[in-house]
Each structure stands twice: as structure tokens, then as C-alpha cells.
């Protein structure tokens, strides 16, 4: 990747990920798949599950590297499926009402951003009452709703499109993106900091071209469905496809978005563990 102008690195660099969740959409025991990238104390959230403040609090009981809801100001959103995006409403309200209206920055490809408001957030967030609280008790419900002000996506979030075939600046990371094979527009990415690189597949069918895109990363976070008979296997990655990769690539792969039934004890590939911190080396 071509370095982004203006980025500087400390010789004693910290580049790591902390895992918020590892589960697929049907998990009963894990949080949904998401993680925080820590680049010298600046945090970038990758995807945004619901209940983010609770997840962060639970995570910090296991390993506390300083992640707090108020420090989540940069979010990479890979696609709009609920397990990856339902927390955006909550973090936007958290910032608006508990952090003085601070707007987090959401980074995604244009195909995702064009539906973020109209197809995802608008129905729940389009109106806000900003009048005096003592007036609420005097108003019939219909009148109260009439007094709610219309708001837009830009009142809650700043959005920055990620472009293909170039290096994008995301917080203090250098990011390249690639479309992946899923039901809805979705992208994987590689993020570089201080000469090291993290790769992420997001949700995808196994794609050798994506592997080729990620193969030079120092750590590759890849989704995985262990169940050959799974009804949703067709749009996720078969564990056995990953097993056939060269050893040099397999050694760098860490699995995420796996089912509750995944056989962690016998897996030949490493499975990410919730709340744990992994250095990118």
C-alpha cells in the first residue's frame, strides 16, 4: 500500500485488535462479530453490534486496553446486516445525548452508505423532540409527534466513502477495500499501520481472489462456517476451503463469525476468542 501523507508512527508502536464478539447471526452464547483496532491508542471499531456499551464493559473485565464508548469515534461498517450494524442507532444516540452531540465517523463503500439512512436508520431516528420536558405532559400524543423535529443522517453521523483501488485514510490507518460475495453489498479490507497489516474478510463465500488480496497481511481475520449442512453455508466460508490454503497463509488466519457448534478443540485453524487482545506482528 502507498503510505498516506501525514501519518507518523512511534518506534514503540502498538497495533492490535480486541475482539468484541465472534458469533454468527444465530449465536446463543457469543456477541455478534466485531472488533476494535488499536493503533497507538486510537481506536477504530469494525462493525457495530447492538448493546455496544455493555459489550465493551464486559470486555474490559477480561482485558482493559482503554476502550470506552466515548472513545469510539471511528467505525468501519462492512455491510448492513443487523448483526453488523444494529448498534449504530445506539452509538449515535450515546454520542448525541451523553457526549454533547459528538458525531462518530462511519466509513463504508458507497453501495452501503446510500442505504444507511433510508434503508436502515431513518424509520427510528427521523424525529426528535427538543422542546422543554415540562411541556410533554400537556400534549396529546399526536401533538407531541407534530412538535418533533425532522432530523437527517448528518445530524447524527459523519460519513466518509471508502474508494476502491486506492489507499483510504481511516482514523490513523491506511485502508484498502475489496468487494466480497454476500447477499448485500459488503466489503473486506486490509488496514496498515506502521508497516504491519491487518486483513478482514467480513461475511463472504470463499473467494480465492479475496485470499490473494489479503495474503500479505500479518494477521488475517476470516469468517468461517464449520457446518457443511448449514442452511446459510452458501454465502459463508466453508472451513475446509480454508484448510486447503498454503501453510504460510493458514498460520496467519484467525477465525470469526463461527457457529456455536464450532469444534474449537480440534480445529486446525485458530479461533478468535471474545474479549481477548491480539498483537499484529
PDB file of C-alpha atoms in Angstrom:
ATOM      1  CA  UNK A   1       0.000   0.000   0.000  1.00  0.00           C
ATOM      2  CA  UNK A   2       1.099   3.540  -0.657  1.00  0.00           C
ATOM      3  CA  UNK A   3       1.614   5.405   2.643  1.00  0.00           C
ATOM      4  CA  UNK A   4      -0.956   8.078   3.456  1.00  0.00           C
ATOM      5  CA  UNK A   5       0.585  11.529   3.779  1.00  0.00           C
ATOM      6  CA  UNK A   6       0.645  12.878   7.315  1.00  0.00           C
ATOM      7  CA  UNK A   7       0.729   9.574   9.200  1.00  0.00           C
ATOM      8  CA  UNK A   8       3.541   9.231  11.728  1.00  0.00           C
ATOM      9  CA  UNK A   9       4.469   6.170  13.738  1.00  0.00           C
ATOM     10  CA  UNK A  10       6.012   5.714  17.160  1.00  0.00           C
ATOM     11  CA  UNK A  11       9.025   3.394  17.214  1.00  0.00           C
ATOM     12  CA  UNK A  12       7.433   1.602  20.187  1.00  0.00           C
ATOM     13  CA  UNK A  13       4.287   1.037  18.158  1.00  0.00           C
ATOM     14  CA  UNK A  14       1.078  -0.586  19.381  1.00  0.00           C
ATOM     15  CA  UNK A  15      -1.015  -2.242  16.673  1.00  0.00           C
ATOM     16  CA  UNK A  16      -3.537  -4.746  17.953  1.00  0.00           C
ATOM     17  CA  UNK A  17      -7.143  -5.881  17.869  1.00  0.00           C
ATOM     18  CA  UNK A  18      -9.500  -6.560  20.752  1.00  0.00           C
ATOM     19  CA  UNK A  19     -12.413  -8.847  19.988  1.00  0.00           C
ATOM     20  CA  UNK A  20     -15.906  -7.716  20.965  1.00  0.00           C
ATOM     21  CA  UNK A  21     -17.655 -10.779  19.580  1.00  0.00           C
ATOM     22  CA  UNK A  22     -17.142 -13.869  17.435  1.00  0.00           C
ATOM     23  CA  UNK A  23     -20.619 -15.291  16.824  1.00  0.00           C
ATOM     24  CA  UNK A  24     -22.716 -15.697  13.704  1.00  0.00           C
ATOM     25  CA  UNK A  25     -26.242 -14.305  13.387  1.00  0.00           C
ATOM     26  CA  UNK A  26     -27.740 -17.310  15.186  1.00  0.00           C
ATOM     27  CA  UNK A  27     -25.425 -17.390  18.182  1.00  0.00           C
ATOM     28  CA  UNK A  28     -26.863 -18.050  21.629  1.00  0.00           C
ATOM     29  CA  UNK A  29     -23.596 -17.811  23.559  1.00  0.00           C
ATOM     30  CA  UNK A  30     -21.435 -15.148  21.901  1.00  0.00           C
ATOM     31  CA  UNK A  31     -21.681 -11.496  20.967  1.00  0.00           C
ATOM     32  CA  UNK A  32     -22.007 -10.740  17.276  1.00  0.00           C
ATOM     33  CA  UNK A  33     -18.752 -10.484  15.354  1.00  0.00           C
ATOM     34  CA  UNK A  34     -16.956  -7.193  15.821  1.00  0.00           C
ATOM     35  CA  UNK A  35     -13.578  -5.916  16.980  1.00  0.00           C
ATOM     36  CA  UNK A  36     -11.662  -2.768  17.832  1.00  0.00           C
ATOM     37  CA  UNK A  37      -8.377  -1.886  16.145  1.00  0.00           C
ATOM     38  CA  UNK A  38      -5.964  -0.124  18.495  1.00  0.00           C
ATOM     39  CA  UNK A  39      -3.241   1.820  16.685  1.00  0.00           C
ATOM     40  CA  UNK A  40      -1.187   3.592  19.334  1.00  0.00           C
ATOM     41  CA  UNK A  41      -4.217   4.360  21.478  1.00  0.00           C
ATOM     42  CA  UNK A  42      -6.511   5.497  18.669  1.00  0.00           C
ATOM     43  CA  UNK A  43      -9.451   3.144  18.322  1.00  0.00           C
ATOM     44  CA  UNK A  44     -11.335   2.122  15.186  1.00  0.00           C
ATOM     45  CA  UNK A  45     -14.417  -0.058  15.596  1.00  0.00           C
ATOM     46  CA  UNK A  46     -15.065  -2.652  12.892  1.00  0.00           C
ATOM     47  CA  UNK A  47     -18.813  -3.180  12.556  1.00  0.00           C
ATOM     48  CA  UNK A  48     -21.239  -2.124  15.251  1.00  0.00           C
ATOM     49  CA  UNK A  49     -23.356  -4.700  17.096  1.00  0.00           C
ATOM     50  CA  UNK A  50     -26.252  -3.716  19.329  1.00  0.00           C
ATOM     51  CA  UNK A  51     -25.557  -3.213  23.028  1.00  0.00           C
ATOM     52  CA  UNK A  52     -22.100  -1.774  22.446  1.00  0.00           C
ATOM     53  CA  UNK A  53     -21.615  -0.106  25.886  1.00  0.00           C
ATOM     54  CA  UNK A  54     -22.495  -3.365  27.657  1.00  0.00           C
ATOM     55  CA  UNK A  55     -20.205  -5.402  25.391  1.00  0.00           C
ATOM     56  CA  UNK A  56     -17.306  -3.012  25.992  1.00  0.00           C
ATOM     57  CA  UNK A  57     -17.851  -3.109  29.761  1.00  0.00           C
ATOM     58  CA  UNK A  58     -17.859  -6.917  29.778  1.00  0.00           C
ATOM     59  CA  UNK A  59     -14.798  -6.997  27.526  1.00  0.00           C
ATOM     60  CA  UNK A  60     -12.853  -4.678  29.806  1.00  0.00           C
ATOM     61  CA  UNK A  61     -13.366  -7.030  32.741  1.00  0.00           C
ATOM     62  CA  UNK A  62     -11.252  -9.548  30.827  1.00  0.00           C
ATOM     63  CA  UNK A  63      -8.687  -7.219  29.253  1.00  0.00           C
ATOM     64  CA  UNK A  64      -8.720  -3.440  29.531  1.00  0.00           C
ATOM     65  CA  UNK A  65      -6.677  -1.597  26.894  1.00  0.00           C
ATOM     66  CA  UNK A  66      -8.635   1.623  27.310  1.00  0.00           C
ATOM     67  CA  UNK A  67     -11.606   1.066  25.007  1.00  0.00           C
ATOM     68  CA  UNK A  68     -14.630   3.076  26.153  1.00  0.00           C
ATOM     69  CA  UNK A  69     -17.844   4.042  24.329  1.00  0.00           C
ATOM     70  CA  UNK A  70     -16.789   7.703  24.419  1.00  0.00           C
ATOM     71  CA  UNK A  71     -13.555   6.771  22.636  1.00  0.00           C
ATOM     72  CA  UNK A  72     -15.360   5.069  19.750  1.00  0.00           C
ATOM     73  CA  UNK A  73     -15.406   7.855  17.173  1.00  0.00           C
ATOM     74  CA  UNK A  74     -14.406   5.957  14.019  1.00  0.00           C
ATOM     75  CA  UNK A  75     -16.423   2.999  12.688  1.00  0.00           C
ATOM     76  CA  UNK A  76     -15.776   0.820   9.641  1.00  0.00           C
ATOM     77  CA  UNK A  77     -19.133  -0.604   8.533  1.00  0.00           C
ATOM     78  CA  UNK A  78     -18.726  -3.599   6.215  1.00  0.00           C
ATOM     79  CA  UNK A  79     -22.418  -4.129   5.440  1.00  0.00           C
ATOM     80  CA  UNK A  80     -25.948  -3.560   6.699  1.00  0.00           C
ATOM     81  CA  UNK A  81     -26.980  -6.953   8.044  1.00  0.00           C
ATOM     82  CA  UNK A  82     -28.274  -6.453  11.567  1.00  0.00           C
ATOM     83  CA  UNK A  83     -25.567  -8.387  13.377  1.00  0.00           C
ATOM     84  CA  UNK A  84     -23.039  -5.943  11.942  1.00  0.00           C
ATOM     85  CA  UNK A  85     -24.973  -2.661  12.032  1.00  0.00           C
ATOM     86  CA  UNK A  86     -27.784  -2.642  14.606  1.00  0.00           C
ATOM     87  CA  UNK A  87     -25.628  -0.819  17.144  1.00  0.00           C
ATOM     88  CA  UNK A  88     -25.302   2.319  15.026  1.00  0.00           C
ATOM     89  CA  UNK A  89     -28.536   3.790  16.364  1.00  0.00           C
ATOM     90  CA  UNK A  90     -27.373   3.275  19.940  1.00  0.00           C
ATOM     91  CA  UNK A  91     -23.878   4.713  19.488  1.00  0.00           C
ATOM     92  CA  UNK A  92     -25.307   7.706  17.603  1.00  0.00           C
ATOM     93  CA  UNK A  93     -27.726   8.446  20.455  1.00  0.00           C
ATOM     94  CA  UNK A  94     -24.956   7.877  23.015  1.00  0.00           C
ATOM     95  CA  UNK A  95     -22.799  10.484  21.317  1.00  0.00           C
ATOM     96  CA  UNK A  96     -25.638  12.940  20.806  1.00  0.00           C
ATOM     97  CA  UNK A  97     -27.112  12.847  24.299  1.00  0.00           C
ATOM     98  CA  UNK A  98     -24.198  11.784  26.512  1.00  0.00           C
ATOM     99  CA  UNK A  99     -21.272  13.347  24.662  1.00  0.00           C
ATOM    100  CA  UNK A 100     -22.644  16.726  23.719  1.00  0.00           C
ATOM    101  CA  UNK A 101     -23.624  15.930  20.161  1.00  0.00           C
ATOM    102  CA  UNK A 102     -20.303  14.489  19.041  1.00  0.00           C
ATOM    103  CA  UNK A 103     -20.744  12.726  15.696  1.00  0.00           C
ATOM    104  CA  UNK A 104     -18.882   9.464  15.085  1.00  0.00           C
ATOM    105  CA  UNK A 105     -17.425   8.957  11.623  1.00  0.00           C
ATOM    106  CA  UNK A 106     -18.712   5.968   9.657  1.00  0.00           C
ATOM    107  CA  UNK A 107     -16.571   4.668   6.802  1.00  0.00           C
ATOM    108  CA  UNK A 108     -18.019   2.370   4.177  1.00  0.00           C
ATOM    109  CA  UNK A 109     -18.315   1.819   0.444  1.00  0.00           C
ATOM    110  CA  UNK A 110     -20.841   3.943  -1.427  1.00  0.00           C
ATOM    111  CA  UNK A 111     -23.173   0.988  -2.059  1.00  0.00           C
ATOM    112  CA  UNK A 112     -23.595   0.610   1.701  1.00  0.00           C
ATOM    113  CA  UNK A 113     -23.778   4.305   2.552  1.00  0.00           C
ATOM    114  CA  UNK A 114     -26.565   5.013   0.071  1.00  0.00           C
ATOM    115  CA  UNK A 115     -28.922   2.758   2.067  1.00  0.00           C
ATOM    116  CA  UNK A 116     -27.643   3.544   5.561  1.00  0.00           C
ATOM    117  CA  UNK A 117     -30.244   6.222   6.287  1.00  0.00           C
ATOM    118  CA  UNK A 118     -33.218   5.422   4.067  1.00  0.00           C
ATOM    119  CA  UNK A 119     -32.954   1.645   4.360  1.00  0.00           C
ATOM    120  CA  UNK A 120     -31.683   1.302   7.928  1.00  0.00           C
ATOM    121  CA  UNK A 121     -31.794   4.183  10.408  1.00  0.00           C
ATOM    122  CA  UNK A 122     -34.435   6.640   9.212  1.00  0.00           C
ATOM    123  CA  UNK A 123     -37.581   4.926  10.494  1.00  0.00           C
ATOM    124  CA  UNK A 124     -36.358   5.015  14.107  1.00  0.00           C
ATOM    125  CA  UNK A 125     -34.287   8.207  14.091  1.00  0.00           C
ATOM    126  CA  UNK A 126     -36.021  10.659  11.764  1.00  0.00           C
ATOM    127  CA  UNK A 127     -37.732  12.698  14.518  1.00  0.00           C
ATOM    128  CA  UNK A 128     -36.539  14.166  17.825  1.00  0.00           C
ATOM    129  CA  UNK A 129     -38.397  16.221  20.411  1.00  0.00           C
ATOM    130  CA  UNK A 130     -36.206  19.085  21.567  1.00  0.00           C
ATOM    131  CA  UNK A 131     -38.709  21.236  23.441  1.00  0.00           C
ATOM    132  CA  UNK A 132     -38.972  21.691  27.220  1.00  0.00           C
ATOM    133  CA  UNK A 133     -39.659  18.471  29.101  1.00  0.00           C
ATOM    134  CA  UNK A 134     -42.410  20.061  31.205  1.00  0.00           C
ATOM    135  CA  UNK A 135     -44.435  20.603  28.035  1.00  0.00           C
ATOM    136  CA  UNK A 136     -44.545  16.897  27.197  1.00  0.00           C
ATOM    137  CA  UNK A 137     -47.151  16.118  29.854  1.00  0.00           C
ATOM    138  CA  UNK A 138     -49.528  18.739  28.477  1.00  0.00           C
ATOM    139  CA  UNK A 139     -49.514  17.484  24.897  1.00  0.00           C
ATOM    140  CA  UNK A 140     -51.670  14.760  23.363  1.00  0.00           C
ATOM    141  CA  UNK A 141     -49.584  12.113  21.615  1.00  0.00           C
ATOM    142  CA  UNK A 142     -50.423  13.368  18.126  1.00  0.00           C
ATOM    143  CA  UNK A 143     -49.499  16.931  19.012  1.00  0.00           C
ATOM    144  CA  UNK A 144     -46.270  15.768  20.610  1.00  0.00           C
ATOM    145  CA  UNK A 145     -45.300  13.915  17.442  1.00  0.00           C
ATOM    146  CA  UNK A 146     -46.047  17.034  15.390  1.00  0.00           C
ATOM    147  CA  UNK A 147     -43.612  19.022  17.519  1.00  0.00           C
ATOM    148  CA  UNK A 148     -40.788  16.556  16.978  1.00  0.00           C
ATOM    149  CA  UNK A 149     -38.190  17.982  14.640  1.00  0.00           C
ATOM    150  CA  UNK A 150     -37.168  16.226  11.471  1.00  0.00           C
ATOM    151  CA  UNK A 151     -33.515  15.210  11.513  1.00  0.00           C
ATOM    152  CA  UNK A 152     -31.141  13.727   8.945  1.00  0.00           C
ATOM    153  CA  UNK A 153     -28.297  11.258   8.939  1.00  0.00           C
ATOM    154  CA  UNK A 154     -25.827  14.152   9.077  1.00  0.00           C
ATOM    155  CA  UNK A 155     -27.313  15.257  12.415  1.00  0.00           C
ATOM    156  CA  UNK A 156     -26.059  12.030  13.988  1.00  0.00           C
ATOM    157  CA  UNK A 157     -23.132  10.735  11.960  1.00  0.00           C
ATOM    158  CA  UNK A 158     -20.416  11.866   9.612  1.00  0.00           C
ATOM    159  CA  UNK A 159     -19.972   9.506   6.684  1.00  0.00           C
ATOM    160  CA  UNK A 160     -16.893   9.047   4.532  1.00  0.00           C
ATOM    161  CA  UNK A 161     -16.982   6.793   1.459  1.00  0.00           C
ATOM    162  CA  UNK A 162     -14.207   4.268   1.005  1.00  0.00           C
ATOM    163  CA  UNK A 163     -12.931   4.114  -2.549  1.00  0.00           C
ATOM    164  CA  UNK A 164     -11.753   1.030  -4.390  1.00  0.00           C
ATOM    165  CA  UNK A 165      -8.280   0.772  -5.932  1.00  0.00           C
ATOM    166  CA  UNK A 166      -6.751   3.375  -3.649  1.00  0.00           C
ATOM    167  CA  UNK A 167      -5.494   3.831  -0.100  1.00  0.00           C
ATOM    168  CA  UNK A 168      -8.089   5.436   2.181  1.00  0.00           C
ATOM    169  CA  UNK A 169      -7.377   7.288   5.427  1.00  0.00           C
ATOM    170  CA  UNK A 170      -9.458   5.816   8.271  1.00  0.00           C
ATOM    171  CA  UNK A 171      -8.596   7.412  11.610  1.00  0.00           C
ATOM    172  CA  UNK A 172      -4.840   6.767  11.674  1.00  0.00           C
ATOM    173  CA  UNK A 173      -4.986   3.663   9.466  1.00  0.00           C
ATOM    174  CA  UNK A 174      -4.293   3.139   5.766  1.00  0.00           C
ATOM    175  CA  UNK A 175      -7.144   1.063   4.364  1.00  0.00           C
ATOM    176  CA  UNK A 176      -7.766  -0.706   1.060  1.00  0.00           C
ATOM    177  CA  UNK A 177     -11.131  -2.314   0.328  1.00  0.00           C
ATOM    178  CA  UNK A 178     -12.424  -5.110  -1.875  1.00  0.00           C
ATOM    179  CA  UNK A 179     -15.998  -6.244  -2.575  1.00  0.00           C
ATOM    180  CA  UNK A 180     -16.849  -9.724  -1.305  1.00  0.00           C
ATOM    181  CA  UNK A 181     -19.544 -12.289  -2.114  1.00  0.00           C
ATOM    182  CA  UNK A 182     -22.570 -11.883   0.146  1.00  0.00           C
ATOM    183  CA  UNK A 183     -26.330 -11.247  -0.021  1.00  0.00           C
ATOM    184  CA  UNK A 184     -25.954  -7.464   0.158  1.00  0.00           C
ATOM    185  CA  UNK A 185     -23.145  -5.043  -0.743  1.00  0.00           C
ATOM    186  CA  UNK A 186     -20.245  -5.996   1.536  1.00  0.00           C
ATOM    187  CA  UNK A 187     -16.515  -5.419   1.560  1.00  0.00           C
ATOM    188  CA  UNK A 188     -13.399  -6.858   3.108  1.00  0.00           C
ATOM    189  CA  UNK A 189     -10.348  -4.740   3.769  1.00  0.00           C
ATOM    190  CA  UNK A 190      -6.731  -4.578   4.773  1.00  0.00           C
ATOM    191  CA  UNK A 191      -5.619  -1.933   7.246  1.00  0.00           C
ATOM    192  CA  UNK A 192      -1.992  -0.924   7.545  1.00  0.00           C
ATOM    193  CA  UNK A 193      -0.210   0.861  10.366  1.00  0.00           C
ATOM    194  CA  UNK A 194       3.492   1.240  10.987  1.00  0.00           C
ATOM    195  CA  UNK A 195       4.498  -1.276   8.339  1.00  0.00           C
ATOM    196  CA  UNK A 196       2.139  -4.010   9.609  1.00  0.00           C
ATOM    197  CA  UNK A 197      -1.164  -5.040   8.053  1.00  0.00           C
ATOM    198  CA  UNK A 198      -4.450  -6.500   9.282  1.00  0.00           C
ATOM    199  CA  UNK A 199      -6.798  -8.222   6.840  1.00  0.00           C
ATOM    200  CA  UNK A 200     -10.533  -8.804   7.319  1.00  0.00           C
ATOM    201  CA  UNK A 201     -12.818 -10.846   5.082  1.00  0.00           C
ATOM    202  CA  UNK A 202     -16.150  -9.691   6.516  1.00  0.00           C
ATOM    203  CA  UNK A 203     -19.068 -12.007   5.612  1.00  0.00           C
ATOM    204  CA  UNK A 204     -18.328 -13.822   2.365  1.00  0.00           C
ATOM    205  CA  UNK A 205     -18.429 -17.000   0.360  1.00  0.00           C
ATOM    206  CA  UNK A 206     -14.939 -18.438  -0.017  1.00  0.00           C
ATOM    207  CA  UNK A 207     -13.155 -16.420  -2.701  1.00  0.00           C
ATOM    208  CA  UNK A 208      -9.576 -17.184  -3.800  1.00  0.00           C
ATOM    209  CA  UNK A 209      -9.251 -13.640  -5.133  1.00  0.00           C
ATOM    210  CA  UNK A 210     -10.011 -12.256  -1.683  1.00  0.00           C
ATOM    211  CA  UNK A 211      -7.378 -14.555  -0.199  1.00  0.00           C
ATOM    212  CA  UNK A 212      -4.905 -13.232  -2.747  1.00  0.00           C
ATOM    213  CA  UNK A 213      -5.826  -9.688  -1.705  1.00  0.00           C
ATOM    214  CA  UNK A 214      -5.234 -10.493   1.987  1.00  0.00           C
ATOM    215  CA  UNK A 215      -2.346 -12.948   1.800  1.00  0.00           C
ATOM    216  CA  UNK A 216       0.426 -10.441   2.545  1.00  0.00           C
ATOM    217  CA  UNK A 217      -1.224  -9.226   5.771  1.00  0.00           C
ATOM    218  CA  UNK A 218       0.433 -10.070   9.080  1.00  0.00           C
ATOM    219  CA  UNK A 219      -2.905 -11.131  10.581  1.00  0.00           C
ATOM    220  CA  UNK A 220      -5.987 -12.267   8.642  1.00  0.00           C
ATOM    221  CA  UNK A 221      -9.377 -12.296  10.368  1.00  0.00           C
ATOM    222  CA  UNK A 222     -11.630 -14.524   8.269  1.00  0.00           C
ATOM    223  CA  UNK A 223     -15.217 -15.579   8.758  1.00  0.00           C
ATOM    224  CA  UNK A 224     -15.966 -19.298   8.853  1.00  0.00           C
ATOM    225  CA  UNK A 225     -18.937 -21.654   8.879  1.00  0.00           C
ATOM    226  CA  UNK A 226     -17.981 -25.087  10.201  1.00  0.00           C
ATOM    227  CA  UNK A 227     -21.250 -26.803   9.282  1.00  0.00           C
ATOM    228  CA  UNK A 228     -21.330 -28.462   5.865  1.00  0.00           C
ATOM    229  CA  UNK A 229     -25.103 -28.839   6.078  1.00  0.00           C
ATOM    230  CA  UNK A 230     -25.783 -25.325   7.355  1.00  0.00           C
ATOM    231  CA  UNK A 231     -28.714 -23.650   5.553  1.00  0.00           C
ATOM    232  CA  UNK A 232     -26.672 -20.435   5.201  1.00  0.00           C
ATOM    233  CA  UNK A 233     -23.424 -22.126   4.178  1.00  0.00           C
ATOM    234  CA  UNK A 234     -23.844 -20.914   0.599  1.00  0.00           C
ATOM    235  CA  UNK A 235     -22.979 -17.312   1.474  1.00  0.00           C
ATOM    236  CA  UNK A 236     -20.335 -18.018   4.091  1.00  0.00           C
ATOM    237  CA  UNK A 237     -16.912 -19.653   4.017  1.00  0.00           C
ATOM    238  CA  UNK A 238     -16.527 -23.404   4.411  1.00  0.00           C
ATOM    239  CA  UNK A 239     -13.880 -24.298   6.985  1.00  0.00           C
ATOM    240  CA  UNK A 240     -12.490 -26.971   4.659  1.00  0.00           C
ATOM    241  CA  UNK A 241     -11.815 -24.415   1.918  1.00  0.00           C
ATOM    242  CA  UNK A 242      -9.579 -22.521   4.326  1.00  0.00           C
ATOM    243  CA  UNK A 243      -7.814 -25.742   5.309  1.00  0.00           C
ATOM    244  CA  UNK A 244      -6.688 -26.191   1.711  1.00  0.00           C
ATOM    245  CA  UNK A 245      -4.779 -22.901   1.706  1.00  0.00           C
ATOM    246  CA  UNK A 246      -0.964 -22.853   1.825  1.00  0.00           C
ATOM    247  CA  UNK A 247       0.512 -23.247   5.289  1.00  0.00           C
ATOM    248  CA  UNK A 248       2.081 -19.780   5.104  1.00  0.00           C
ATOM    249  CA  UNK A 249      -1.400 -18.255   4.851  1.00  0.00           C
ATOM    250  CA  UNK A 250      -3.140 -20.587   7.304  1.00  0.00           C
ATOM    251  CA  UNK A 251      -0.668 -19.634  10.024  1.00  0.00           C
ATOM    252  CA  UNK A 252      -1.926 -16.040   9.835  1.00  0.00           C
ATOM    253  CA  UNK A 253      -5.660 -16.813   9.779  1.00  0.00           C
ATOM    254  CA  UNK A 254      -7.862 -16.270  12.836  1.00  0.00           C
ATOM    255  CA  UNK A 255     -11.499 -17.347  12.524  1.00  0.00           C
ATOM    256  CA  UNK A 256     -14.508 -15.202  13.413  1.00  0.00           C
ATOM    257  CA  UNK A 257     -18.280 -15.315  12.768  1.00  0.00           C
ATOM    258  CA  UNK A 258     -18.304 -19.012  13.578  1.00  0.00           C
ATOM    259  CA  UNK A 259     -21.309 -21.037  14.828  1.00  0.00           C
ATOM    260  CA  UNK A 260     -21.816 -22.048  18.441  1.00  0.00           C
ATOM    261  CA  UNK A 261     -21.215 -25.664  17.386  1.00  0.00           C
ATOM    262  CA  UNK A 262     -17.695 -24.973  16.088  1.00  0.00           C
ATOM    263  CA  UNK A 263     -15.267 -27.607  17.323  1.00  0.00           C
ATOM    264  CA  UNK A 264     -12.694 -25.308  18.883  1.00  0.00           C
ATOM    265  CA  UNK A 265     -10.658 -28.077  20.483  1.00  0.00           C
ATOM    266  CA  UNK A 266      -9.925 -29.924  17.234  1.00  0.00           C
ATOM    267  CA  UNK A 267      -9.778 -27.000  14.815  1.00  0.00           C
ATOM    268  CA  UNK A 268      -6.608 -26.830  12.746  1.00  0.00           C
ATOM    269  CA  UNK A 269      -7.122 -23.084  12.403  1.00  0.00           C
ATOM    270  CA  UNK A 270      -7.041 -20.581  15.248  1.00  0.00           C
ATOM    271  CA  UNK A 271     -10.381 -19.269  16.502  1.00  0.00           C
ATOM    272  CA  UNK A 272     -10.572 -15.750  17.889  1.00  0.00           C
ATOM    273  CA  UNK A 273     -11.754 -15.548  21.477  1.00  0.00           C
ATOM    274  CA  UNK A 274     -14.149 -12.928  22.758  1.00  0.00           C
ATOM    275  CA  UNK A 275     -12.597 -10.026  24.743  1.00  0.00           C
ATOM    276  CA  UNK A 276      -9.039 -11.143  24.019  1.00  0.00           C
ATOM    277  CA  UNK A 277      -6.320  -8.848  22.639  1.00  0.00           C
ATOM    278  CA  UNK A 278      -4.127  -9.894  19.696  1.00  0.00           C
ATOM    279  CA  UNK A 279      -0.987  -8.046  18.671  1.00  0.00           C
ATOM    280  CA  UNK A 280      -0.408  -7.655  14.938  1.00  0.00           C
ATOM    281  CA  UNK A 281       3.209  -8.631  14.326  1.00  0.00           C
TER     282      UNK A 281
END
